Short mmCIF file of C-alpha atoms and ligand atoms in Angstrom, two decimals:
data_model
loop_
_atom_site.label_atom_id
_atom_site.label_comp_id
_atom_site.label_asym_id
_atom_site.label_seq_id
_atom_site.Cartn_x
_atom_site.Cartn_y
_atom_site.Cartn_z
CA MET A 1 112.11 111.26 87.24
CA ASN A 2 114.39 108.29 87.13
CA ALA A 3 114.92 106.62 90.48
CA PRO A 4 118.35 105.76 91.80
CA GLN A 5 118.92 102.04 91.81
CA GLN A 6 117.64 99.99 94.74
CA ALA A 7 116.85 103.08 96.79
CA TYR A 8 113.78 102.01 98.73
CA THR A 9 113.67 98.38 99.82
CA LEU A 10 116.85 98.57 101.88
CA LYS A 11 115.18 101.22 104.07
CA HIS A 12 112.76 98.49 105.20
CA PRO A 13 115.05 95.72 106.40
CA GLU A 14 112.09 93.88 107.96
CA LEU A 15 110.84 93.18 104.44
CA GLY A 16 114.09 91.63 103.23
CA THR A 17 115.16 91.41 99.62
CA GLY A 18 114.70 87.71 98.93
CA PRO A 19 112.25 85.74 96.80
CA ILE A 20 108.63 85.47 98.00
CA SER A 21 106.79 82.15 98.24
CA THR A 22 103.90 81.57 95.83
CA GLU A 23 102.05 79.55 98.50
CA PRO A 24 99.75 82.43 99.63
CA ASN A 25 98.47 82.70 96.05
CA ILE A 26 97.90 79.03 95.28
CA SER A 27 96.88 77.44 98.56
CA PRO A 28 93.19 76.91 99.46
CA GLU A 29 94.27 76.49 103.10
CA TYR A 30 96.00 79.86 103.10
CA PHE A 31 92.84 81.40 101.70
CA GLU A 32 90.75 79.85 104.48
CA ARG A 33 93.10 81.48 106.99
CA GLU A 34 92.67 84.81 105.19
CA ARG A 35 88.91 84.42 105.32
CA GLU A 36 88.85 83.90 109.10
CA GLN A 37 91.85 85.94 110.26
CA LEU A 38 91.84 88.79 107.77
CA PHE A 39 88.61 89.47 105.89
CA LYS A 40 86.32 88.72 108.84
CA LYS A 41 88.39 91.07 111.04
CA CYS A 42 89.17 94.01 108.77
CA TRP A 43 87.30 97.15 107.82
CA LEU A 44 86.19 96.49 104.23
CA ASN A 45 84.86 98.98 101.71
CA VAL A 46 81.51 97.81 100.35
CA ALA A 47 80.06 100.83 98.55
CA HIS A 48 80.31 104.55 97.99
CA LEU A 49 77.84 107.01 99.49
CA GLN A 50 76.91 108.06 95.95
CA GLU A 51 75.52 104.59 95.32
CA VAL A 52 72.97 105.09 98.11
CA PRO A 53 72.49 108.88 98.13
CA LYS A 54 68.84 109.09 99.27
CA PRO A 55 66.91 107.66 102.23
CA GLY A 56 65.64 104.22 101.22
CA ASP A 57 68.50 103.56 98.78
CA TYR A 58 70.08 100.16 99.29
CA VAL A 59 72.58 97.83 97.69
CA VAL A 60 73.07 94.13 98.37
CA TRP A 61 76.41 92.35 98.11
CA ASP A 62 76.87 88.60 98.36
CA LEU A 63 80.37 88.41 99.80
CA ALA A 64 81.61 84.85 99.49
CA VAL A 65 84.78 85.58 101.45
CA LEU A 66 82.64 86.54 104.46
CA ASN A 67 80.14 83.72 103.87
CA ALA A 68 77.55 86.47 104.05
CA SER A 69 75.07 88.46 102.07
CA VAL A 70 75.09 92.09 103.20
CA ILE A 71 72.53 94.87 102.78
CA ILE A 72 73.89 98.44 102.87
CA VAL A 73 70.97 100.83 103.33
CA HIS A 74 70.48 104.57 103.70
CA GLY A 75 67.89 104.72 106.50
CA GLN A 76 64.86 107.01 106.44
CA ASP A 77 66.61 108.67 109.41
CA GLY A 78 69.62 109.51 107.19
CA GLN A 79 72.03 107.01 108.70
CA ILE A 80 73.95 104.44 106.65
CA ARG A 81 73.70 100.93 108.08
CA ALA A 82 74.69 97.40 107.14
CA PHE A 83 72.72 94.25 107.91
CA HIS A 84 72.97 90.55 107.33
CA ASN A 85 70.61 89.76 104.48
CA ALA A 86 68.87 86.99 106.40
CA CYS A 87 65.29 87.00 107.63
CA THR A 88 64.94 86.48 111.39
CA HIS A 89 61.96 84.18 110.78
CA ARG A 90 63.62 81.28 108.96
CA GLY A 91 66.69 82.78 107.31
CA ASN A 92 65.60 83.65 103.77
CA LYS A 93 67.21 86.62 102.01
CA VAL A 94 65.03 89.71 102.20
CA ALA A 95 66.61 91.85 99.44
CA GLU A 96 68.65 91.57 96.28
CA GLY A 97 70.38 93.87 93.79
CA ARG A 98 69.90 97.56 94.42
CA GLY A 99 67.08 100.04 94.55
CA ASN A 100 65.05 102.36 96.73
CA SER A 101 62.52 101.03 99.19
CA LYS A 102 60.63 101.88 102.36
CA GLY A 103 61.70 98.53 103.74
CA PHE A 104 62.39 94.89 102.97
CA ALA A 105 59.62 92.32 102.73
CA CYS A 106 60.74 88.72 102.90
CA GLY A 107 59.38 86.76 99.94
CA PHE A 108 58.93 83.56 101.97
CA HIS A 109 56.23 84.51 104.53
CA GLY A 110 56.06 88.27 104.26
CA TRP A 111 57.91 89.43 107.34
CA THR A 112 58.76 93.08 106.74
CA PHE A 113 61.72 95.12 108.02
CA ASN A 114 62.09 98.89 107.79
CA THR A 115 65.22 100.67 106.50
CA GLU A 116 66.54 100.94 110.05
CA GLY A 117 66.44 97.15 110.23
CA ASN A 118 63.52 96.87 112.68
CA LEU A 119 60.92 94.16 112.25
CA ALA A 120 57.82 96.15 111.31
CA PHE A 121 55.21 93.56 110.36
CA VAL A 122 54.55 89.84 110.82
CA PRO A 123 51.60 88.35 108.90
CA ASP A 124 49.31 86.25 111.08
CA GLU A 125 51.32 87.29 114.08
CA GLY A 126 48.89 85.71 116.57
CA GLN A 127 50.01 82.20 115.56
CA PHE A 128 53.53 82.72 116.99
CA PHE A 129 54.65 81.93 120.51
CA ASP A 130 56.33 84.61 122.66
CA LEU A 131 57.19 86.76 119.66
CA ASP A 132 59.30 89.76 120.71
CA LYS A 133 59.44 91.89 117.59
CA GLN A 134 61.85 94.33 119.30
CA CYS A 135 64.57 91.70 119.30
CA LEU A 136 63.90 90.35 115.83
CA GLY A 137 65.31 93.10 113.65
CA LEU A 138 67.81 92.28 110.89
CA LYS A 139 71.22 91.42 112.40
CA ALA A 140 73.38 94.54 112.26
CA ILE A 141 76.94 94.64 110.98
CA ASN A 142 79.38 97.39 112.05
CA CYS A 143 79.27 100.09 109.42
CA ASP A 144 80.93 103.49 109.09
CA VAL A 145 81.79 106.05 106.42
CA TRP A 146 85.18 107.62 105.63
CA HIS A 147 85.03 110.56 103.19
CA GLY A 148 82.16 109.00 101.27
CA ALA A 149 83.51 105.43 101.32
CA ILE A 150 81.25 103.00 103.20
CA PHE A 151 83.01 100.26 105.18
CA ILE A 152 81.82 97.27 107.17
CA ASN A 153 83.57 95.21 109.82
CA MET A 154 82.30 91.73 110.73
CA MET A 155 83.78 91.69 114.26
CA ASP A 156 81.41 92.25 117.18
CA GLN A 157 83.94 94.71 118.59
CA PRO A 158 86.31 95.99 115.88
CA ARG A 159 89.79 96.44 117.28
CA GLU A 160 89.94 100.00 115.98
CA THR A 161 87.36 102.49 114.75
CA LEU A 162 87.26 103.18 111.02
CA ALA A 163 88.70 106.65 111.69
CA GLU A 164 91.62 105.07 113.53
CA TRP A 165 92.07 102.45 110.85
CA MET A 166 92.26 105.14 108.14
CA SER A 167 94.33 107.68 110.09
CA ASP A 168 97.52 106.95 108.10
CA TYR A 169 95.76 108.72 105.24
CA ASP A 170 94.47 111.76 107.15
CA ASP A 171 97.04 114.19 105.72
CA THR A 172 96.94 112.88 102.12
CA LEU A 173 93.85 111.06 100.85
CA GLY A 174 91.78 112.53 103.68
CA GLN A 175 92.31 116.01 102.19
CA PHE A 176 91.06 115.09 98.72
CA PRO A 177 87.85 116.95 97.66
CA PHE A 178 85.76 113.79 97.28
CA GLN A 179 82.55 115.81 97.61
CA GLU A 180 83.28 117.59 94.30
CA MET A 181 83.30 114.30 92.39
CA GLU A 182 80.55 112.22 90.86
CA LEU A 183 80.36 108.54 89.94
CA MET A 184 80.70 108.40 86.15
CA GLY A 185 81.96 104.93 85.29
CA CYS A 186 81.70 101.45 86.75
CA TRP A 187 83.03 98.14 85.42
CA SER A 188 83.36 94.67 86.87
CA ALA A 189 84.78 91.27 86.03
CA ASP A 190 85.05 87.79 87.50
CA VAL A 191 88.69 86.82 87.05
CA GLY A 192 90.47 83.53 87.70
CA VAL A 193 93.26 84.94 89.81
CA SER A 194 94.29 85.26 93.46
CA TRP A 195 93.17 88.57 94.94
CA LYS A 196 96.75 89.41 95.94
CA VAL A 197 98.19 88.80 92.47
CA PHE A 198 95.39 91.03 91.20
CA VAL A 199 96.27 93.78 93.71
CA ASP A 200 99.94 93.54 92.73
CA ALA A 201 99.11 94.30 89.09
CA PHE A 202 97.84 97.73 90.13
CA GLN A 203 100.47 98.70 92.67
CA GLU A 204 103.57 98.75 90.48
CA SER A 205 104.35 100.69 87.29
CA TYR A 206 107.11 98.38 86.01
CA HIS A 207 104.48 96.84 83.67
CA VAL A 208 103.35 100.13 82.13
CA GLY A 209 105.86 100.26 79.27
CA PHE A 210 104.93 96.70 78.29
CA VAL A 211 101.28 95.98 79.08
CA HIS A 212 100.21 99.48 78.02
CA ALA A 213 102.68 99.97 75.18
CA ARG A 214 99.87 100.68 72.75
CA SER A 215 97.23 102.43 74.84
CA VAL A 216 99.24 105.13 76.57
CA PRO A 217 102.50 105.05 74.61
CA ASP A 218 103.83 108.42 75.70
CA GLY A 219 101.43 109.11 78.54
CA PHE A 220 103.53 107.67 81.33
CA VAL A 221 106.78 106.43 79.85
CA THR A 222 109.43 108.93 78.74
CA GLN A 223 112.95 108.75 77.42
CA ASP A 224 114.13 110.00 80.80
CA ASN A 225 112.05 107.43 82.65
CA PRO A 226 111.53 104.48 80.28
CA TYR A 227 110.56 102.11 83.08
CA CYS A 228 108.08 104.46 84.70
CA HIS A 229 109.98 104.55 87.99
CA VAL A 230 107.97 105.68 90.98
CA PRO A 231 109.40 108.40 93.23
CA GLY A 232 109.14 106.36 96.42
CA PHE A 233 106.75 104.51 98.70
CA ARG A 234 104.80 105.35 101.81
CA LEU A 235 104.55 102.07 103.69
CA PHE A 236 102.23 102.03 106.70
CA ASP A 237 101.49 99.25 109.17
CA TYR A 238 99.07 97.70 106.68
CA HIS A 239 98.16 100.27 104.02
CA ARG A 240 100.64 101.51 101.42
CA ALA A 241 100.86 104.28 98.86
CA THR A 242 103.02 105.31 95.96
CA THR A 243 102.83 107.79 93.10
CA CYS A 244 102.69 106.87 89.43
CA PRO A 245 104.51 109.47 87.33
CA ALA A 246 103.19 110.77 84.00
CA ASN A 247 104.83 112.40 81.03
CA PRO A 248 104.40 116.19 81.27
CA LYS A 249 105.39 116.53 77.60
CA HIS A 250 102.81 114.00 76.43
CA SER A 251 101.30 115.18 73.13
CA LEU A 252 97.51 115.23 73.26
CA TRP A 253 95.48 113.01 70.95
CA PRO A 254 92.66 114.82 69.11
CA SER A 255 89.95 113.43 71.41
CA GLU A 256 92.01 114.26 74.47
CA ALA A 257 92.45 117.85 73.29
CA VAL A 258 88.66 118.18 72.98
CA ALA A 259 88.12 116.72 76.45
CA MET A 260 90.72 118.85 78.16
CA LYS A 261 89.51 122.05 76.58
CA GLN A 262 86.29 121.35 78.45
CA GLY A 263 88.19 121.09 81.70
CA ALA A 264 88.48 117.35 82.11
CA MET A 265 91.78 116.19 83.40
CA SER A 266 92.91 113.46 81.13
CA LEU A 267 94.12 110.25 82.70
CA THR A 268 97.64 110.99 81.59
CA ALA A 269 97.72 114.69 82.28
CA GLY A 270 97.98 114.85 86.05
CA GLY A 271 101.17 116.87 85.92
CA LEU A 272 99.90 119.27 83.31
CA THR A 273 97.85 121.27 85.76
CA GLU A 274 99.50 124.14 87.54
CA GLU A 275 98.10 123.53 90.96
CA GLY A 276 97.62 120.05 92.22
CA TYR A 277 94.48 118.97 93.99
CA PRO A 278 94.56 118.86 97.78
CA GLY A 279 95.51 115.44 99.05
CA THR A 280 97.45 114.42 95.95
CA ASN A 281 101.12 114.21 95.01
CA PRO A 282 102.57 114.38 98.55
CA GLN A 283 106.12 114.47 97.19
CA LYS A 284 105.25 117.35 94.84
CA ILE A 285 107.00 115.74 91.88
CA GLU A 286 106.80 117.62 88.60
CA ASP A 287 105.89 114.62 86.49
CA PHE A 288 102.93 113.71 88.70
CA GLY A 289 100.45 111.24 87.23
CA PHE A 290 98.30 109.89 90.06
CA ASP A 291 98.65 108.51 93.57
CA ILE A 292 98.09 104.82 94.17
CA ASN A 293 96.52 104.51 97.63
CA VAL A 294 96.06 100.92 98.73
CA ILE A 295 93.68 100.58 101.65
CA PHE A 296 94.42 97.24 103.23
CA PRO A 297 93.44 94.64 102.32
CA ASN A 298 91.38 94.88 99.13
CA PHE A 299 90.47 98.50 98.31
CA PHE A 300 92.22 101.22 96.28
CA GLN A 301 91.51 104.91 95.96
CA ASP A 302 93.77 106.33 93.25
CA VAL A 303 93.55 110.11 93.10
CA SER A 304 94.68 112.80 90.70
CA ASN A 305 93.70 116.26 89.51
CA GLY A 306 89.96 116.25 88.97
CA TRP A 307 89.30 112.52 89.16
CA PHE A 308 89.77 109.44 91.25
CA PHE A 309 89.02 105.78 90.80
CA SER A 310 88.56 102.94 93.22
CA TYR A 311 89.12 99.21 92.93
CA ASN A 312 87.54 96.50 95.06
CA PHE A 313 88.93 92.97 94.99
CA TRP A 314 86.56 90.33 96.43
CA PRO A 315 88.03 86.84 96.47
CA THR A 316 85.61 83.97 95.92
CA ALA A 317 88.34 81.30 96.10
CA HIS A 318 92.11 81.20 96.50
CA ASN A 319 92.42 81.69 92.74
CA ARG A 320 89.26 83.61 91.82
CA THR A 321 88.32 87.27 92.40
CA LEU A 322 85.28 89.40 91.73
CA TRP A 323 86.64 92.82 90.85
CA GLN A 324 85.00 96.21 90.45
CA VAL A 325 86.31 99.63 89.44
CA LYS A 326 84.50 102.94 89.83
CA LEU A 327 85.60 106.19 88.22
CA PHE A 328 84.62 109.56 89.67
CA THR A 329 85.22 112.87 87.90
CA LEU A 330 84.29 116.48 88.65
CA LYS A 331 80.51 116.84 88.94
CA PRO A 332 79.16 117.52 85.44
CA LYS A 333 77.19 120.72 84.93
CA THR A 334 76.49 120.68 81.19
CA PRO A 335 76.18 117.88 78.61
CA ALA A 336 79.64 118.85 77.33
CA ASP A 337 81.06 117.82 80.72
CA LEU A 338 79.72 114.31 80.11
CA VAL A 339 81.59 114.17 76.80
CA SER A 340 84.75 115.39 78.45
CA ALA A 341 84.51 112.77 81.20
CA GLU A 342 83.77 110.08 78.63
CA LEU A 343 87.31 110.27 77.26
CA THR A 344 88.78 109.63 80.73
CA LYS A 345 86.31 106.77 81.16
CA VAL A 346 87.06 105.07 77.87
CA VAL A 347 90.85 105.38 78.18
CA LEU A 348 90.78 103.96 81.71
CA ARG A 349 88.34 101.19 80.83
CA ASP A 350 90.32 100.04 77.81
CA ALA A 351 93.71 100.30 79.55
CA ILE A 352 92.44 98.18 82.44
CA ARG A 353 91.41 95.45 80.02
CA GLU A 354 95.10 95.29 79.14
CA ASP A 355 95.98 94.90 82.83
CA LEU A 356 93.41 92.15 83.30
CA ASN A 357 94.76 90.23 80.34
CA THR A 358 97.82 89.06 82.29
CA MET A 359 95.91 87.90 85.37
CA GLU A 360 94.62 84.44 84.46
CA SER A 361 97.78 83.49 82.64
CA THR A 362 99.83 84.52 85.68
CA GLN A 363 97.63 82.46 88.00
CA GLN A 364 97.89 79.43 85.70
CA GLY A 365 101.67 79.76 85.84
CA LEU A 366 101.60 79.88 89.63
CA ASP A 367 99.05 77.05 89.96
CA SER A 368 101.26 74.81 87.82
CA ARG A 369 103.92 75.13 90.53
CA ALA A 370 106.51 75.65 87.81
CA VAL A 371 107.89 78.37 90.05
CA ASP A 372 107.62 78.27 93.82
CA THR A 373 108.81 81.80 94.47
CA VAL A 374 108.45 85.17 92.74
CA LEU A 375 110.90 88.06 92.66
CA PHE A 376 110.19 91.71 93.45
CA SER A 377 112.55 94.48 92.38
CA ASP A 378 113.06 97.67 94.33
CA GLN A 379 110.34 99.22 92.16
CA GLU A 380 107.94 96.45 93.21
CA LEU A 381 108.33 97.18 96.92
CA ALA A 382 104.58 97.66 97.35
CA CYS A 383 104.04 94.05 96.24
CA ARG A 384 106.68 92.79 98.67
CA HIS A 385 104.99 94.81 101.42
CA GLN A 386 101.62 93.19 100.71
CA TYR A 387 102.76 89.62 101.50
CA ALA A 388 104.45 90.72 104.72
CA VAL A 389 101.47 92.69 106.06
CA VAL A 390 98.86 90.04 105.16
CA GLU A 391 100.85 87.63 107.32
CA ASN A 392 101.38 90.27 110.03
CA PHE A 393 97.69 91.06 110.21
CA MET A 394 96.70 87.41 110.53
CA ASN A 395 99.19 86.99 113.39
CA ARG A 396 98.23 90.07 115.36
CA ASP A 397 96.66 89.87 118.84
CA MET B 1 62.88 107.76 68.98
CA GLU B 2 63.43 110.94 66.94
CA TYR B 3 66.97 111.62 65.83
CA THR B 4 66.64 115.13 64.48
CA LEU B 5 69.68 117.29 65.05
CA PRO B 6 69.72 121.09 65.15
CA ASP B 7 70.34 122.64 61.70
CA GLN B 8 73.94 123.51 62.42
CA PHE B 9 74.72 119.80 62.62
CA ASN B 10 73.17 118.89 59.25
CA GLU B 11 76.40 117.26 58.17
CA ILE B 12 76.28 114.61 60.87
CA GLN B 13 72.52 114.09 60.69
CA PRO B 14 73.00 110.89 58.63
CA LEU B 15 75.05 109.35 61.49
CA ALA B 16 72.36 109.85 64.09
CA GLU B 17 70.19 106.86 63.40
CA GLU B 18 73.00 104.34 63.68
CA TRP B 19 75.49 105.79 66.15
CA ALA B 20 73.51 107.64 68.84
CA PHE B 21 73.25 105.77 72.18
CA ALA B 22 72.72 106.97 75.74
CA ASP B 23 74.40 103.94 77.36
CA GLU B 24 78.09 103.20 77.43
CA ALA B 25 77.40 99.46 77.11
CA ALA B 26 75.41 100.08 73.92
CA ARG B 27 78.15 102.33 72.51
CA ASN B 28 80.84 99.77 73.26
CA HIS B 29 78.73 97.03 71.70
CA LYS B 30 78.22 99.13 68.57
CA ARG B 31 81.96 99.77 68.37
CA ARG B 32 82.81 96.09 68.64
CA ALA B 33 80.13 95.14 66.10
CA SER B 34 81.52 97.59 63.51
CA SER B 35 84.38 97.23 61.07
CA MET B 36 87.44 99.45 61.40
CA ALA B 37 86.41 101.18 58.15
CA GLU B 38 82.98 101.99 59.59
CA ILE B 39 84.56 103.27 62.79
CA GLN B 40 87.07 105.37 60.89
CA GLY B 41 84.26 106.79 58.75
CA PHE B 42 82.27 107.79 61.82
CA TYR B 43 85.34 109.28 63.51
CA ASP B 44 86.35 111.27 60.42
CA ALA B 45 82.85 112.69 60.05
CA MET B 46 82.60 113.64 63.72
CA ARG B 47 86.04 115.04 64.36
CA PRO B 48 85.61 118.39 62.55
CA GLN B 49 82.29 118.84 64.38
CA MET B 50 83.53 118.19 67.89
CA ASP B 51 84.52 121.75 68.78
CA SER B 52 81.19 123.21 67.74
CA ALA B 53 79.37 120.29 69.36
CA MET B 54 81.12 121.01 72.67
CA THR B 55 80.32 124.72 72.44
CA TYR B 56 76.69 123.90 71.66
CA LEU B 57 76.41 121.33 74.49
CA ASN B 58 77.89 123.81 76.92
CA GLY B 59 74.85 125.99 76.37
CA PHE B 60 72.54 123.81 78.49
CA LYS B 61 72.29 122.84 82.10
CA LEU B 62 72.16 119.05 82.30
CA ALA B 63 68.61 118.95 83.65
CA ASP B 64 67.36 121.27 80.86
CA THR B 65 68.94 119.47 77.90
CA PRO B 66 66.45 119.50 74.98
CA GLU B 67 65.80 116.32 72.96
CA GLU B 68 67.66 117.51 69.88
CA ALA B 69 70.74 118.29 71.98
CA LYS B 70 70.62 114.81 73.49
CA THR B 71 71.26 113.32 70.06
CA VAL B 72 74.30 115.59 69.62
CA LEU B 73 75.46 114.45 73.04
CA TYR B 74 75.05 110.75 72.23
CA LEU B 75 77.06 111.16 69.03
CA ALA B 76 79.81 113.09 70.83
CA LEU B 77 79.97 110.33 73.47
CA MET B 78 80.29 107.80 70.66
CA PHE B 79 83.20 109.82 69.28
CA MET B 80 84.98 109.35 72.61
CA GLU B 81 84.05 105.65 72.60
CA VAL B 82 85.77 105.03 69.26
CA SER B 83 88.67 107.42 69.94
CA THR B 84 90.83 104.70 71.48
CA ALA B 85 90.13 102.39 68.51
CA VAL B 86 91.27 105.06 66.06
CA GLU B 87 93.90 107.03 67.94
CA MET B 88 95.56 104.32 70.04
CA TYR B 89 94.98 100.83 68.78
CA GLN B 90 94.14 101.20 65.09
CA GLU B 91 91.95 98.21 65.81
CA VAL B 92 88.26 97.92 66.59
CA ASP B 93 88.77 96.51 70.07
CA VAL B 94 91.61 96.54 72.57
CA PRO B 95 94.26 94.08 71.37
CA GLU B 96 95.71 91.56 73.80
CA SER B 97 93.11 92.31 76.42
CA PHE B 98 90.66 90.64 78.80
CA PRO B 99 87.61 89.42 76.80
CA ALA B 100 85.02 92.15 76.34
CA GLU B 101 82.17 89.66 76.92
CA ARG B 102 83.48 89.06 80.45
CA TYR B 103 84.00 92.74 81.25
CA ASN B 104 80.74 94.19 82.56
CA ILE B 105 79.93 97.82 81.81
CA LEU B 106 77.79 99.13 84.67
CA SER B 107 78.27 102.89 84.22
CA PRO B 108 75.29 105.20 84.66
CA SER B 109 73.57 106.14 81.40
CA ALA B 110 73.95 109.70 80.07
CA ASP B 111 70.19 110.02 80.58
CA HIS B 112 70.68 109.50 84.32
CA PHE B 113 72.55 112.81 84.58
CA MET B 114 69.88 114.68 82.61
CA THR B 115 66.97 113.46 84.70
CA ALA B 116 68.44 113.17 88.20
CA GLY B 117 66.94 115.93 90.33
S1 FES C 1 61.82 83.30 106.17
FE1 FES C 1 61.34 85.38 105.97
S2 FES C 1 59.23 85.48 106.39
FE2 FES C 1 59.69 83.40 106.66
FE1 FE2 C 2 98.32 98.97 84.32
#
């Protein structure tokens, strides 16, 4: 579909149509405000349930933007919890990486915590004064799960529950059959770019005909829709969503034909299935590719027929971001299913390397202050929305 | 490791020693360490075998995959790995892209799916 000109932005007069300052992407001071007023107050996705499926499974994340190291652990009692990775004896980290364990033994003096965070053992305990082990468990962080996605919130009393925070997505993303999917691919990179510039690169399709001219030449861009126009935006208070179209007449490459015969939905073939997956394509467009669901501030869950992928953007400085993508496809039953999923994996992985290629050069352009504003077209409304809602969130209360 | 394929895949038996890997990172490394002619040679040899390979691999539940089928699987995965080089880019690696050395591949190994209970 080809969008009418300038159809969407004017419906959101509060967002304006003017240029947007580059300051939020180049200013260390602005980033410090984001750290305190945004990241330390927001629900943040830190892992997927499938990364810690069994009791004892844990994963540790050093999150520079929170000035914290966080343990996410599947307790022996079945509950998912998050803790500060800091020993209550003298502060040392008690875990690193990922794995499965009955508990966490601090390497410094051997204090041991169980998977529910309780202090279970203190060597030479009799030498301590007034030791109350009950009160010396690992410091808990608010943690909750939304359809398999594990979130934390650093506030003592989060302003809303995770369910409330995600409720804008109840009738779309919340209906997606996440439980039928399995983690198949995971990639990461440390990129010299502002987290918001990075997010912008994945929430507009204006770039598709240029950045991806070689990888998906007829997958998304058609003669009817040469600029890969999106069919509209769903702008929420903080989150936002749009739908990336695909080319229903896309001719399959040989490898893609093999993969699809096995039932995999190719990355570019969203619209080729007769019945869409629940929770996808809310506008029921015929040239459906996939939905881009941005979960404010730094998490995506992009869904289509038979697969979804997530992005996490973790800033480490105003112009540096640790990024991770995870691809989930239908649970494989036979080895042939792995082959089928591999095509989706490789196409996505390679196409994203094209996206990432523009990031550091964009940041260098902004850091040079050669331009002090950027321009967003009607088709880049999601990007315009981002700068407004980051500021709104930091000013709320 | 033994790389013996079932008889029906005699034609691709010579590829097994060099191109069969369980891990995506190893497959991607092999792709980037190969010339385009080597990649094209592998792709051309595999392509006519892919349909029968898929039919064959569909005959097993993941947890019961025999050793000789694993080698067929690894080669078929490698076919998908090089497919973008051959079918899209006509170059070994993605042109005009973020450096491969800085792009970490953390995907679960194929073996993970065949052993996970
Ligand atoms: S700091 Fe952990 S046991 Fe001493
Ligand atoms: Fe892209």
